């Protein structure tokens, strides 16, 4: 849809090359789009989130007719129309291509869903997954009369609740929020520059969730290790558009938005106090916006697209030496940091080994032995 | 020497910065992330939400800082830099993985010979002038001969020899050569469907075959030269003059059927016009006297009107 631009100047060519896929990617540029009705709360939230996300954020000034979830409901009703993707999804893809952005926050207020925000993530120019939340209890950054952190600093992230590891909807939310708040991918960081923390915690787990055994919602191949390697794999297999789920006794309880605990997002600036030891004691001063969110609809990623999105580049030699990658047999890094390998040679029969002849090492001949014995006897007599 | 008190004081300080939890906090230093997997304490949550959240965050941050400060550091101008370990938690990518580009001809040669790339600067030290000059660009050294107002010429030089033009010609040749090599690299990288020489050969054979059939008798009565391949073609088949009525009926009905069908070859009734009954094609043909719409545009197309695009060519 976007016309392919052929660069005519060196500068435009550089700009185009900057958009090419890279092995280590830049942070996601987020576009903040307002729907037809937003309201004070959503506007304020957008301003604050953009301040946290600067400079990798773009805000659209005008209001747009956009309903990211509409293809889900429309496709069931319009069977005759051959439209594969809804126009909202098409708009998102166009904006992503034009602005070279890969994440959206769409704000909309309706009577049924007041103060709604939808986080949308893109992969390869197409929509990967979406999460809709509703904002309750918002306190603006301007209302906290405290010093703020420098824009563009990489935040520390803190997630509190065991549900972030067990419940698929919260696993999905965790992944989305990390992607949102993450800054650049860096290999080293200045310890003095750790200025702010963004803390995301949940309300206490209601007992209904525990009874319904949230584990039953996850596929059987789930394990704690695999979570980190591919956290969304558990999410992709289930789908959470709450309206379209078949009502089964246990799952409908768990899926009903009302029973899911609320999400609290807080941002603090860190104050490092000197303790006696090397690690300083940290005190937190509330800085940024205070948001309380409630989960609404969500669209899980398509498993094929997810597989492509989670592909990693091949490990380089330096990383294997560091110890990553599949465990190579007979190779290890010893305490000195050197790479050591073992060479396996078969069993060697050293007796058969033919070396050089040295007179002193030769075995005594039988004749010689007797002579020594006699001498020993003489020696004894001498000592007396 | 009572060391125990000092040790106790040290331990107390250490306690200050350690965090004790039921389940130890999971720390992903690569993302600067800490995950607290303990269930939320309902009482403190209900009592004072903000304080509860702040305490939770403080504990988590403390644990994270402890981990970060224990990482190996390197010195830098702005202070100690902690070397972050590779990430454990994986996030989906934004764009697909870059496809590995095949090395260019030069890159293959350099890899084989062990030549490493030396980065050159735009400015070069010129001993004669004792100053830094551009290698290319404004007042660049590569254009020196073209731009200087005086060039020494040999005594026996041709009177028509223009050193400025000669230098310009050389530079343009170098550019063209570079472009050609670049295009060849691109073609090789994109993986052209057929390998170079064989695709060219196929092209040539195709054009030879077309030429041979382009005579008045469609190549049938032409003498075949030595070394030419036999032309493959469809032999025309003629039905016998007398056929049974049934066969004739069948073939006639088949013909009518194909006329009625949607097969492209038969042009049916004239195409329906949306507005009015103007046949645009016919109108253009009439107005341009068979030369086509392009010739009616005027201006630069005038020169080309002799090679007209109309059906009846330029002979009218």
XYZ file of C-alpha atoms in Angstrom:
700
model
C 0.000 0.000 0.000
C 2.827 2.332 0.778
C 4.641 3.262 -2.377
C 8.160 1.916 -2.569
C 10.566 4.839 -2.495
C 13.715 4.651 -4.541
C 16.335 6.813 -2.864
C 17.594 9.680 -4.980
C 20.001 11.197 -2.466
C 22.566 9.679 -0.164
C 20.689 11.005 2.831
C 17.407 9.360 1.854
C 19.279 6.150 1.151
C 20.751 6.257 4.651
C 17.293 6.863 6.103
C 15.932 3.904 4.157
C 18.797 1.651 5.214
C 18.157 2.571 8.829
C 14.726 0.960 8.466
C 16.137 -2.363 7.323
C 15.842 -5.231 9.788
C 18.834 -5.585 12.094
C 20.094 -8.379 14.304
C 19.905 -6.296 17.469
C 16.862 -4.098 17.112
C 16.138 -0.540 18.140
C 13.530 0.090 20.826
C 9.955 -0.005 19.575
C 8.603 3.326 18.420
C 5.126 3.745 19.898
C 2.347 5.669 18.195
C -0.337 7.142 20.421
C -3.609 7.282 18.492
C -6.802 8.783 19.826
C -10.175 7.382 18.813
C -13.346 9.312 18.190
C -14.058 9.969 21.896
C -11.223 10.012 24.383
C -11.917 12.110 27.440
C -9.741 13.781 30.026
C -8.407 10.633 31.640
C -7.218 9.036 28.433
C -5.671 12.279 27.222
C -3.760 12.662 30.462
C -2.583 9.069 30.430
C -1.341 9.495 26.892
C 0.644 12.575 27.774
C 2.315 10.838 30.694
C 3.071 7.625 28.858
C 4.542 9.617 26.024
C 6.783 11.449 28.483
C 8.003 8.107 29.781
C 8.539 6.809 26.286
C 10.302 9.785 24.720
C 12.041 9.952 22.238
C 10.686 6.715 20.816
C 7.101 7.956 20.748
C 4.902 9.601 18.167
C 1.551 11.172 18.955
C -1.103 11.672 16.339
C -2.843 14.995 16.696
C -6.134 14.259 15.062
C -8.811 11.861 16.154
C -9.149 8.748 14.042
C -11.938 6.274 13.575
C -10.173 3.163 14.740
C -11.473 0.021 16.383
C -8.675 -2.532 16.538
C -10.940 -5.359 17.671
C -13.590 -4.924 15.050
C -12.477 -7.636 12.640
C -13.220 -10.216 15.305
C -16.863 -9.243 15.525
C -17.387 -8.223 11.906
C -16.083 -11.385 10.323
C -18.799 -13.450 11.914
C -21.585 -11.239 10.599
C -20.382 -10.354 7.112
C -19.841 -13.702 5.474
C -20.298 -12.518 1.913
C -17.732 -9.753 1.947
C -14.311 -10.949 0.975
C -12.508 -8.449 3.187
C -9.645 -10.309 4.816
C -8.620 -7.637 7.290
C -10.733 -4.852 8.665
C -9.975 -1.271 7.714
C -8.763 -0.520 11.235
C -6.111 -3.181 10.994
C -5.221 -1.857 7.558
C -4.865 1.644 9.025
C -2.593 0.355 11.755
C -0.399 -1.401 9.230
C -0.190 1.704 7.075
C 0.780 3.934 9.994
C 3.347 1.425 11.159
C 4.943 1.333 7.738
C 4.897 5.088 7.272
C 6.306 5.983 10.693
C 8.536 2.927 11.031
C 6.799 2.161 14.314
C 5.969 -1.252 15.709
C 3.684 -0.513 18.634
C 0.457 1.374 19.122
C -1.600 2.638 22.011
C -5.158 3.340 20.879
C -7.312 5.352 23.252
C -11.083 5.299 23.184
C -13.894 5.936 25.636
C -17.300 4.412 25.136
C -20.183 3.925 27.476
C -19.604 0.188 27.555
C -15.827 0.493 27.892
C -14.916 3.742 29.626
C -11.343 4.991 29.451
C -10.110 2.179 27.275
C -6.568 1.807 25.973
C -5.492 -0.865 23.544
C -1.857 -1.873 23.266
C -1.096 -3.258 19.827
C 2.178 -4.904 18.855
C 3.344 -5.406 15.294
C 5.637 -7.890 13.689
C 6.876 -7.564 10.122
C 4.273 -4.933 9.327
C 1.337 -7.002 10.559
C -0.518 -7.017 13.834
C 0.933 -9.562 16.231
C -1.194 -9.198 19.319
C -3.400 -6.739 21.207
C -4.414 -6.130 24.799
C -7.222 -3.821 25.829
C -7.231 -2.313 29.311
C -9.450 0.140 31.091
C -8.007 2.919 33.199
C -9.448 3.436 36.651
C -7.826 5.758 39.190
C -5.375 7.814 37.289
C -3.081 10.325 38.934
C -1.081 12.502 36.559
C 2.665 13.022 36.657
C 2.081 16.708 37.151
C 0.183 15.987 40.364
C 3.266 14.425 41.924
C 5.350 17.416 42.946
C 8.580 15.501 42.909
C 11.643 15.545 40.680
C 11.342 13.399 37.569
C 13.878 11.236 35.799
C 15.700 12.245 32.629
C 13.717 11.357 29.530
C 15.346 8.610 27.513
C 16.820 6.835 30.528
C 16.398 3.085 30.671
C 13.964 2.218 33.444
C 14.257 -0.583 35.959
C 11.254 -2.863 35.738
C 9.582 -4.599 38.642
C 6.744 -7.111 38.353
C 5.037 -8.306 41.496
C 2.662 -11.232 41.612
C 2.954 -14.908 40.898
C 0.186 -14.600 38.325
C 2.678 -13.016 35.933
C 4.256 -16.423 35.609
C 1.248 -18.675 35.740
C -1.848 -17.038 34.254
C -1.670 -16.777 30.431
C -3.400 -13.399 30.290
C -0.911 -11.905 32.690
C 2.015 -13.530 30.943
C 0.776 -11.807 27.819
C 0.407 -8.496 29.626
C 3.892 -8.768 31.110
C 5.414 -9.328 27.695
C 3.509 -6.387 26.245
C 4.458 -4.020 29.063
C 8.126 -4.977 28.964
C 8.123 -4.263 25.257
C 6.442 -0.953 25.900
C 8.653 0.354 28.692
C 11.893 -1.162 27.552
C 14.472 1.249 26.322
C 17.434 0.402 24.177
C 19.002 -3.010 24.347
C 22.361 -2.336 25.937
C 25.286 -4.525 26.868
C 26.515 -2.357 29.698
C 24.927 0.275 31.824
C 26.237 3.018 34.054
C 25.339 2.175 37.626
C 24.882 5.814 38.531
C 22.349 6.289 35.775
C 19.701 3.969 37.153
C 17.242 6.705 37.896
C 13.772 5.316 37.839
C 11.770 2.173 38.461
C 8.461 1.243 36.913
C 6.620 -1.150 39.155
C 3.715 -3.236 37.905
C 1.852 -5.221 40.505
C -1.470 -6.964 40.743
C -4.112 -7.079 43.366
C -4.275 -10.141 45.547
C -5.237 -13.297 43.680
C -8.898 -13.973 44.268
C -9.683 -17.466 45.491
C -11.827 -18.255 42.452
C -8.761 -18.041 40.286
C -6.887 -20.427 42.503
C -9.719 -22.945 42.579
C -10.177 -22.977 38.855
C -6.478 -23.932 38.746
C -5.090 -21.469 36.316
C -2.622 -24.157 35.362
C -5.390 -25.896 33.507
C -5.492 -22.980 31.120
C -1.928 -23.614 30.050
C -0.788 -26.342 27.676
C 0.794 -29.415 29.120
C 4.219 -28.616 27.744
C 4.500 -25.588 30.016
C 7.449 -25.517 32.377
C 9.198 -22.817 34.309
C 12.265 -22.832 32.081
C 10.374 -22.605 28.861
C 8.534 -19.546 30.112
C 11.464 -17.255 29.710
C 12.630 -18.684 26.457
C 9.282 -18.298 24.819
C 6.797 -16.764 27.214
C 4.112 -16.159 24.666
C 3.954 -19.767 23.531
C 1.627 -20.520 26.385
C -0.475 -17.543 25.502
C -0.745 -18.183 21.785
C -2.532 -21.459 22.144
C -5.396 -19.932 24.069
C -7.418 -17.006 22.868
C -9.090 -14.502 25.062
C -11.688 -12.503 23.276
C -14.001 -12.822 26.220
C -17.200 -12.394 24.240
C -16.491 -15.185 21.835
C -15.407 -17.826 24.328
C -17.642 -20.844 24.757
C -18.978 -20.771 28.277
C -17.612 -23.682 30.236
C -18.071 -23.757 33.946
C -14.589 -23.237 35.271
C -12.983 -21.242 32.491
C -15.763 -18.729 32.135
C -15.295 -17.807 35.764
C -11.615 -17.315 35.305
C -11.963 -15.449 32.065
C -14.614 -13.049 33.226
C -12.862 -9.724 33.503
C -14.495 -8.938 36.798
C -12.618 -11.615 38.704
C -9.150 -10.830 37.357
C -7.142 -8.727 39.798
C -6.424 -5.125 38.947
C -3.069 -4.038 37.592
C -1.262 -1.210 39.378
C 1.425 0.693 37.513
C 3.577 3.058 39.529
C 6.778 4.873 38.680
C 9.359 5.931 41.254
C 12.682 7.719 41.173
C 15.445 5.913 43.000
C 17.455 7.486 45.767
C 20.658 5.610 46.465
C 21.767 5.930 50.059
C 25.172 4.837 51.162
C 25.154 1.735 53.209
C 28.297 0.290 54.688
C 28.712 -2.172 51.880
C 29.207 -1.730 48.149
C 25.536 -2.147 47.352
C 23.690 1.053 48.246
C 20.353 1.035 50.013
C 17.599 2.259 47.794
C 14.678 4.457 48.694
C 11.886 5.218 46.276
C 10.159 8.525 45.695
C 6.944 8.374 43.689
C 7.441 10.183 40.421
C 5.338 9.400 37.531
C 1.789 8.536 36.714
C -0.171 6.206 38.940
C -2.433 3.970 36.876
C -4.851 1.307 37.913
C -5.824 -0.876 34.993
C -8.419 -3.543 34.518
C -7.957 -6.139 31.779
C -10.601 -6.248 29.088
C -10.315 -7.905 25.721
C -7.176 -9.353 24.243
C -6.068 -10.960 21.040
C -3.355 -13.529 21.404
C -0.640 -13.832 18.771
C -1.054 -16.247 15.925
C 1.259 -19.192 16.637
C 2.918 -19.198 13.201
C 3.670 -15.501 13.317
C 4.870 -15.877 16.871
C 7.298 -18.585 15.863
C 8.783 -16.288 13.255
C 8.884 -13.387 15.664
C 10.732 -15.336 18.322
C 13.464 -16.546 15.987
C 16.900 -15.640 17.248
C 19.968 -14.923 15.142
C 22.592 -17.643 15.192
C 24.963 -17.370 18.100
C 28.298 -15.913 17.280
C 31.537 -17.539 18.297
C 32.141 -15.026 21.085
C 28.840 -15.940 22.690
C 29.537 -19.649 22.552
C 32.840 -19.045 24.232
C 31.041 -17.098 26.905
C 29.078 -20.192 27.630
C 25.796 -19.685 25.784
C 24.320 -21.966 23.223
C 23.975 -25.720 23.336
C 26.403 -27.370 25.606
C 29.282 -28.471 23.487
C 30.828 -31.652 24.684
C 34.442 -31.706 25.731
C 34.688 -27.920 25.704
C 34.561 -25.802 28.810
C 35.713 -22.482 30.121
C 37.955 -23.004 33.120
C 38.392 -20.757 36.147
C 40.961 -18.606 34.426
C 38.493 -17.835 31.693
C 40.296 -19.842 29.031
C 38.493 -22.094 26.627
C 39.650 -25.628 27.216
C 38.971 -28.668 25.132
C 39.560 -32.336 25.753
C 40.997 -34.570 23.136
C 40.108 -38.184 23.600
C 42.821 -40.616 22.631
C 42.186 -44.329 22.974
C 43.653 -46.461 25.747
C 47.408 -46.595 25.328
C 49.399 -49.628 26.392
C 52.580 -47.977 27.571
C 54.373 -51.234 28.035
C 54.386 -51.748 24.321
C 55.784 -48.287 23.780
C 59.212 -48.334 22.225
C 61.376 -45.581 23.551
C 65.105 -44.854 23.385
C 67.553 -47.136 25.092
C 69.189 -45.734 28.174
C 71.682 -47.918 29.984
C 70.619 -46.945 33.419
C 66.960 -47.643 32.761
C 67.479 -51.105 31.397
C 66.109 -54.027 33.320
C 68.847 -55.962 35.130
C 69.741 -59.239 33.602
C 69.270 -62.319 35.846
C 73.025 -62.856 36.169
C 73.611 -59.424 37.607
C 70.944 -59.838 40.245
C 72.700 -62.714 41.963
C 75.906 -60.800 42.224
C 74.208 -58.003 44.096
C 72.705 -60.401 46.591
C 76.104 -61.770 47.434
C 77.433 -58.295 47.855
C 74.688 -57.469 50.271
C 75.723 -60.297 52.423
C 79.263 -58.991 52.501
C 78.065 -55.565 53.420
C 76.262 -56.820 56.414
C 79.333 -58.446 57.712
C 81.227 -55.222 57.282
C 78.805 -53.188 59.307
C 79.219 -55.327 62.263
C 40.824 -7.005 69.985
C 37.106 -7.427 69.909
C 36.269 -8.162 66.331
C 32.796 -9.480 66.991
C 31.284 -6.037 67.387
C 32.767 -4.914 64.077
C 31.517 -8.075 62.450
C 28.078 -7.536 63.910
C 28.011 -3.962 62.652
C 29.025 -5.154 59.210
C 26.357 -7.819 59.287
C 23.754 -5.266 60.293
C 24.738 -3.087 57.372
C 24.546 -6.059 55.054
C 21.074 -6.819 56.386
C 20.075 -3.368 55.349
C 20.662 -4.121 51.743
C 19.490 -7.703 51.523
C 15.917 -8.658 50.900
C 14.381 -11.768 52.358
C 11.369 -13.217 50.668
C 9.572 -16.534 50.620
C 10.378 -17.208 46.997
C 13.596 -15.561 45.907
C 13.064 -12.808 43.367
C 13.862 -13.633 39.758
C 16.222 -11.144 38.250
C 16.826 -10.665 34.548
C 19.730 -8.265 34.588
C 19.812 -8.048 30.817
C 16.434 -6.327 30.822
C 16.998 -4.612 34.194
C 13.960 -6.530 35.333
C 13.019 -8.126 38.624
C 10.018 -10.407 39.042
C 8.536 -11.016 42.438
C 6.649 -14.273 42.334
C 5.340 -14.183 45.867
C 1.587 -13.976 46.213
C 0.319 -10.550 47.173
C -0.260 -9.992 50.866
C -3.941 -9.159 51.150
C -3.796 -7.435 54.506
C -1.178 -4.864 53.667
C -2.823 -4.392 50.283
C -6.156 -3.550 51.780
C -4.675 -1.438 54.550
C -2.738 1.125 52.572
C -2.423 0.517 48.870
C 0.227 3.084 48.020
C 2.470 2.159 50.914
C 2.119 -1.509 50.124
C 3.030 -0.912 46.498
C 5.955 1.298 47.400
C 7.314 -1.262 49.863
C 6.975 -4.027 47.301
C 8.761 -1.944 44.696
C 11.498 -0.975 47.114
C 12.230 -4.583 47.973
C 12.283 -5.593 44.362
C 14.536 -2.694 43.377
C 16.900 -3.458 46.259
C 17.300 -7.042 45.091
C 17.816 -5.887 41.518
C 20.454 -3.357 42.546
C 22.252 -5.984 44.582
C 22.430 -8.147 41.477
C 23.502 -5.270 39.269
C 26.245 -4.150 41.610
C 27.645 -7.629 41.711
C 28.167 -7.681 37.957
C 31.647 -7.228 36.486
C 32.317 -3.573 35.796
C 34.491 -1.683 33.411
C 35.803 1.835 33.763
C 34.535 4.638 31.635
C 34.506 8.408 31.624
C 31.100 8.567 33.318
C 31.882 6.085 36.040
C 31.717 2.330 36.382
C 29.782 0.512 33.685
C 28.276 -2.817 34.648
C 28.550 -5.481 31.955
C 25.069 -6.897 31.576
C 24.634 -10.611 30.997
C 22.673 -11.836 27.976
C 18.912 -11.737 28.348
C 16.913 -14.681 29.555
C 13.405 -13.351 28.969
C 12.791 -13.224 25.226
C 10.619 -10.653 23.516
C 9.205 -10.981 20.015
C 11.071 -9.101 17.331
C 9.702 -6.117 15.472
C 10.908 -7.094 12.023
C 11.867 -10.422 10.543
C 15.464 -11.523 10.864
C 17.725 -9.967 8.240
C 18.519 -12.377 5.481
C 22.233 -12.999 5.255
C 23.539 -11.338 2.138
C 25.937 -13.403 0.032
C 29.410 -11.857 -0.037
C 30.314 -9.765 -3.063
C 33.130 -10.709 -5.408
C 35.560 -8.416 -3.625
C 34.490 -9.639 -0.191
C 35.142 -13.235 -1.209
C 38.559 -12.312 -2.524
C 39.421 -10.307 0.574
C 38.314 -13.100 2.876
C 40.422 -15.584 0.957
C 43.493 -13.359 0.992
C 42.967 -12.173 4.529
C 42.657 -8.514 3.606
C 40.908 -6.551 6.328
C 38.923 -3.413 5.658
C 40.756 -0.145 6.305
C 38.498 2.805 6.921
C 39.685 5.873 5.030
C 38.845 9.427 5.982
C 37.437 12.071 3.730
C 40.443 14.331 4.233
C 43.962 13.431 3.209
C 47.249 15.106 4.009
C 48.723 16.724 0.923
C 52.493 17.098 1.318
C 52.835 19.598 -1.501
C 50.322 22.022 -0.174
C 50.901 21.139 3.465
C 47.226 21.022 4.250
C 44.321 18.621 4.561
C 42.436 18.220 1.290
C 39.252 16.336 0.477
C 39.710 13.097 -1.363
C 36.343 13.668 -3.082
C 33.524 16.166 -2.908
C 33.991 19.922 -2.825
C 37.495 20.873 -4.015
C 38.261 17.202 -4.063
C 41.557 15.796 -5.188
C 39.846 13.554 -7.717
C 38.704 16.577 -9.724
C 41.892 18.525 -9.459
C 42.962 18.248 -13.125
C 39.484 19.114 -14.407
C 39.071 22.160 -12.259
C 42.483 23.776 -12.345
C 42.892 26.609 -14.791
C 46.318 25.520 -16.032
C 47.546 22.087 -16.951
C 50.976 21.295 -18.262
C 50.944 19.380 -21.479
C 53.755 17.427 -23.145
C 55.678 19.031 -25.985
C 54.713 16.389 -28.519
C 51.062 16.333 -27.553
C 48.266 16.370 -30.069
C 46.914 19.959 -30.554
C 43.403 18.674 -30.020
C 44.293 17.018 -26.753
C 42.212 18.545 -23.992
C 43.591 17.384 -20.629
C 40.489 18.587 -18.853
C 38.178 16.486 -20.984
C 40.526 13.541 -20.779
C 40.536 13.681 -16.989
C 36.752 13.997 -16.905
C 36.399 11.057 -19.255
C 38.620 8.914 -17.053
C 36.624 9.784 -13.959
C 33.349 8.972 -15.687
C 34.759 5.649 -16.816
C 35.745 4.761 -13.295
C 32.257 5.596 -12.096
C 30.664 3.514 -14.852
C 32.908 0.561 -14.044
C 31.997 0.772 -10.396
C 28.290 0.911 -11.271
C 28.624 -2.125 -13.514
C 30.367 -4.114 -10.792
C 27.761 -3.010 -8.271
C 24.910 -4.150 -10.522
C 26.636 -7.457 -11.107
C 26.941 -7.910 -7.343
C 23.259 -7.144 -6.878
C 22.269 -9.554 -9.611
C 24.378 -12.266 -8.033
C 22.964 -11.517 -4.603
C 19.377 -11.601 -5.733
C 20.088 -15.043 -7.111
C 19.111 -14.724 -10.759
C 17.006 -17.684 -11.820
C 19.458 -19.097 -14.376
C 23.210 -18.969 -14.170
C 24.756 -16.268 -16.357
C 26.087 -17.950 -19.480
C 23.363 -20.569 -19.813
C 20.558 -18.011 -19.545
C 22.200 -15.910 -22.261
C 22.518 -18.981 -24.419
C 18.850 -19.808 -23.984
C 17.970 -16.243 -24.963
C 20.054 -16.423 -28.142
C 18.630 -19.727 -29.205
C 15.131 -18.412 -28.721
C 15.806 -15.384 -30.930
C 17.415 -17.556 -33.621
C 14.366 -19.799 -33.704
C 12.077 -16.804 -34.051
C 14.187 -15.401 -36.883
C 14.122 -18.628 -38.794
C 10.360 -18.713 -38.765
C 10.021 -15.052 -39.751
C 10.301 -15.540 -43.470
C 7.465 -15.317 -45.976
C 6.917 -19.044 -45.937
C 7.281 -19.277 -42.168
C 10.632 -21.029 -42.427
C 9.340 -24.029 -44.340
C 11.229 -23.806 -47.614
C 14.436 -22.216 -46.389
C 17.651 -24.112 -46.762
C 18.999 -25.326 -43.507
C 22.579 -24.307 -42.707
C 25.115 -26.702 -41.219
C 24.972 -26.769 -37.471
C 21.437 -25.438 -37.121
C 19.140 -27.394 -34.927
C 15.954 -28.839 -36.338
C 13.029 -26.530 -35.730
C 10.271 -27.943 -33.631
C 6.855 -26.873 -34.643
C 3.300 -27.965 -34.962
C 2.538 -29.694 -38.238
C -0.672 -28.335 -39.691
C -3.290 -30.947 -39.927
C -5.982 -30.695 -42.563
C -9.236 -32.542 -42.356
C -10.291 -34.594 -45.412
C -12.610 -32.713 -47.800
C -15.475 -35.156 -47.326
C -16.633 -35.731 -43.821
C -19.624 -37.362 -42.325
C -22.556 -35.134 -41.522
C -22.386 -36.061 -37.864
C -18.776 -34.924 -37.589
C -19.508 -31.693 -39.351
C -22.470 -31.043 -37.109
C -20.384 -31.724 -34.016
C -17.587 -29.396 -35.028
C -20.023 -26.632 -35.980
C -21.817 -26.843 -32.652
C -18.482 -26.874 -30.833
C -17.453 -23.723 -32.624
C -20.685 -21.983 -31.705
C -20.288 -23.137 -28.145
C -16.820 -21.653 -27.869
C -18.067 -18.395 -29.292
C -20.621 -18.221 -26.552
C -18.240 -19.115 -23.778
C -16.005 -16.804 -21.792
C -12.846 -17.905 -23.565
C -10.805 -14.826 -24.362
C -10.018 -15.543 -27.949
C -13.415 -14.799 -29.370
C -14.493 -11.182 -29.207
C -18.224 -11.114 -28.609
C -20.516 -8.129 -28.753
C -18.818 -4.769 -28.382
C -17.924 -3.942 -24.815
C -20.559 -2.089 -22.828
C -19.723 1.542 -22.334
C -20.461 3.004 -18.934
C -21.280 6.526 -20.024
C -22.688 7.396 -23.387
C -22.127 5.297 -26.414
C -18.767 6.615 -27.465
C -16.314 3.966 -28.467
C -13.199 5.619 -27.158
C -10.836 3.324 -28.979
C -12.429 3.980 -32.311
C -12.640 7.677 -31.703
C -8.948 7.941 -30.907
C -8.080 5.901 -33.945
C -10.102 8.209 -36.154
C -8.865 11.405 -34.620
C -5.216 10.447 -34.648
C -5.413 8.904 -38.130
C -4.301 5.562 -36.875
C -1.325 6.821 -34.964
C -2.707 6.354 -31.493
C -3.389 8.556 -28.511
C 0.251 9.255 -27.773
C 0.746 11.084 -31.028
C -2.133 13.405 -30.197
C -0.382 14.595 -27.069
C 1.956 16.802 -29.069
C 5.278 18.229 -27.963
C 8.083 15.703 -27.542
C 6.104 12.902 -29.102
C 6.139 14.657 -32.481
C 9.534 13.291 -33.309
C 8.332 9.784 -32.762
C 5.217 10.004 -34.854
C 6.898 8.293 -37.754
C 7.218 5.172 -35.668
C 3.560 5.377 -34.858
C 1.742 3.204 -32.462
C -1.387 3.020 -34.551
C -2.418 -0.121 -36.296
C -1.667 1.112 -39.790
C 1.766 2.495 -38.894
C 3.043 5.777 -40.159
C 2.349 5.336 -43.761
C -0.860 7.344 -44.004
